[in-house]
Each structure stands twice: as C-alpha cells, then as structure tokens.
Amino acid sequence: SYGRLLAFLVSRFRDVQAAEDAIAEAFTAALRTWPTQGVPAAPDAWLLVAARNHLRMGARRARVRDAFADASRRLEQPMAPGQSPFP
C-alpha cells in the first residue's frame, strides 16, 4: 500500500517529502483509530483520505502563515498620512 499511496500523492501534490510525512501521519492515525473502531472495509482508501487531508491542512496552514507574514510586513512599513495598511 505504501508505494501506491506515495505514488498517487506525489503525482497530485508534487512533493515527495510532504507525501511521505502525510502517509506516516495516516498510518499513525490508523494505529490510534482502528483498534477501537475496527479496520475499515477499504483500508487503503482510508489511509489515502487521511494522508490527503493532512496534505491539504498543511497547505492551508502555509497559506495562512504566508498571509500573516505579508500583513505583518505591510504593517511594519511607514505609511503616508491617510494611507490604509490594507489593500
């Protein structure tokens, strides 16, 4: 499963390291979840969804972090009188 999951995620997200990390997180989530809830009918699909969600959340965090850094830089710059710090 690992090789197929990795190939699929890398083809979609173009980042081998991030895909490997996401798969590791998915397997960790499976180890926490499956003993109590049982193994799903399609474990590969479950792992894929968990890894893909992890990658999407990472991308979302990066966008928020970048937007915050950009806003911080704009607020640190001196403004002309009456100029708004927001575009």
Tab-separated table of C-alpha atoms in Angstrom:
chain	number	residue	atom	x	y	z
A	1	SER	CA	0.000	0.000	0.000
A	2	TYR	CA	2.780	2.429	0.878
A	3	GLY	CA	4.232	2.609	-2.635
A	4	ARG	CA	0.865	3.092	-4.326
A	5	LEU	CA	-0.190	5.739	-1.804
A	6	LEU	CA	3.102	7.563	-2.176
A	7	ALA	CA	2.960	7.498	-5.986
A	8	PHE	CA	-0.604	8.805	-6.016
A	9	LEU	CA	0.055	11.616	-3.536
A	10	VAL	CA	3.290	12.693	-5.216
A	11	SER	CA	1.551	12.812	-8.591
A	12	ARG	CA	-1.149	15.049	-7.121
A	13	PHE	CA	0.856	17.287	-4.767
A	14	ARG	CA	4.336	17.212	-6.409
A	15	ASP	CA	6.164	16.976	-3.062
A	16	VAL	CA	7.774	13.661	-2.119
A	17	GLN	CA	8.754	14.655	1.421
A	18	ALA	CA	5.313	16.057	2.227
A	19	ALA	CA	3.653	12.942	0.798
A	20	GLU	CA	5.874	10.671	2.895
A	21	ASP	CA	5.086	12.702	6.014
A	22	ALA	CA	1.367	12.594	5.240
A	23	ILE	CA	1.421	8.815	4.817
A	24	ALA	CA	3.276	8.456	8.121
A	25	GLU	CA	0.599	10.589	9.789
A	26	ALA	CA	-2.123	8.476	8.178
A	27	PHE	CA	-0.573	5.266	9.500
A	28	THR	CA	-0.272	6.859	12.941
A	29	ALA	CA	-3.936	7.840	12.818
A	30	ALA	CA	-4.815	4.282	11.781
A	31	LEU	CA	-2.920	2.878	14.753
A	32	ARG	CA	-4.900	5.167	17.058
A	33	THR	CA	-8.287	4.694	15.410
A	34	TRP	CA	-8.547	1.160	14.072
A	35	PRO	CA	-8.118	-0.721	17.369
A	36	THR	CA	-11.200	0.986	18.795
A	37	GLN	CA	-13.335	1.460	15.674
A	38	GLY	CA	-12.193	-1.547	13.692
A	39	VAL	CA	-10.395	-1.788	10.382
A	40	PRO	CA	-12.451	-0.100	7.637
A	41	ALA	CA	-13.771	-2.055	4.672
A	42	ALA	CA	-11.271	-0.265	2.398
A	43	PRO	CA	-8.148	0.407	4.492
A	44	ASP	CA	-6.127	1.747	1.541
A	45	ALA	CA	-8.838	4.282	0.769
A	46	TRP	CA	-8.997	5.277	4.446
A	47	LEU	CA	-5.234	5.828	4.512
A	48	LEU	CA	-5.363	7.803	1.272
A	49	VAL	CA	-8.086	10.119	2.566
A	50	ALA	CA	-6.250	10.632	5.864
A	51	ALA	CA	-2.967	11.416	4.066
A	52	ARG	CA	-4.656	13.706	1.551
A	53	ASN	CA	-6.430	15.584	4.350
A	54	HIS	CA	-3.103	16.001	6.133
A	55	LEU	CA	-1.544	17.478	2.978
A	56	ARG	CA	-4.467	19.833	2.451
A	57	MET	CA	-4.332	21.040	6.048
A	58	GLY	CA	-0.609	21.648	5.682
A	59	ALA	CA	-1.193	23.694	2.543
A	60	ARG	CA	-3.914	25.668	4.297
A	61	ARG	CA	-1.625	26.382	7.266
A	62	ALA	CA	1.105	27.552	4.873
A	63	ARG	CA	-1.294	29.935	3.116
A	64	VAL	CA	-2.432	31.419	6.428
A	65	ARG	CA	1.165	31.720	7.652
A	66	ASP	CA	2.206	33.467	4.419
A	67	ALA	CA	-0.764	35.832	4.531
A	68	PHE	CA	0.041	36.714	8.143
A	69	ALA	CA	3.702	37.342	7.301
A	70	ASP	CA	2.677	39.543	4.369
A	71	ALA	CA	0.259	41.529	6.523
A	72	SER	CA	2.915	41.920	9.217
A	73	ARG	CA	5.411	43.277	6.688
A	74	ARG	CA	2.855	45.780	5.411
A	75	LEU	CA	2.080	46.967	8.942
A	76	GLU	CA	5.771	47.465	9.711
A	77	GLN	CA	6.256	49.800	6.732
A	78	PRO	CA	5.781	53.519	7.316
A	79	MET	CA	2.558	54.868	5.855
A	80	ALA	CA	1.734	58.200	4.357
A	81	PRO	CA	-0.914	60.204	6.230
A	82	GLY	CA	-4.365	58.841	5.392
A	83	GLN	CA	-2.997	55.651	3.802
A	84	SER	CA	-4.646	52.403	4.790
A	85	PRO	CA	-2.462	49.367	5.652
A	86	PHE	CA	-4.959	47.140	3.875
A	87	PRO	CA	-5.089	46.785	0.091
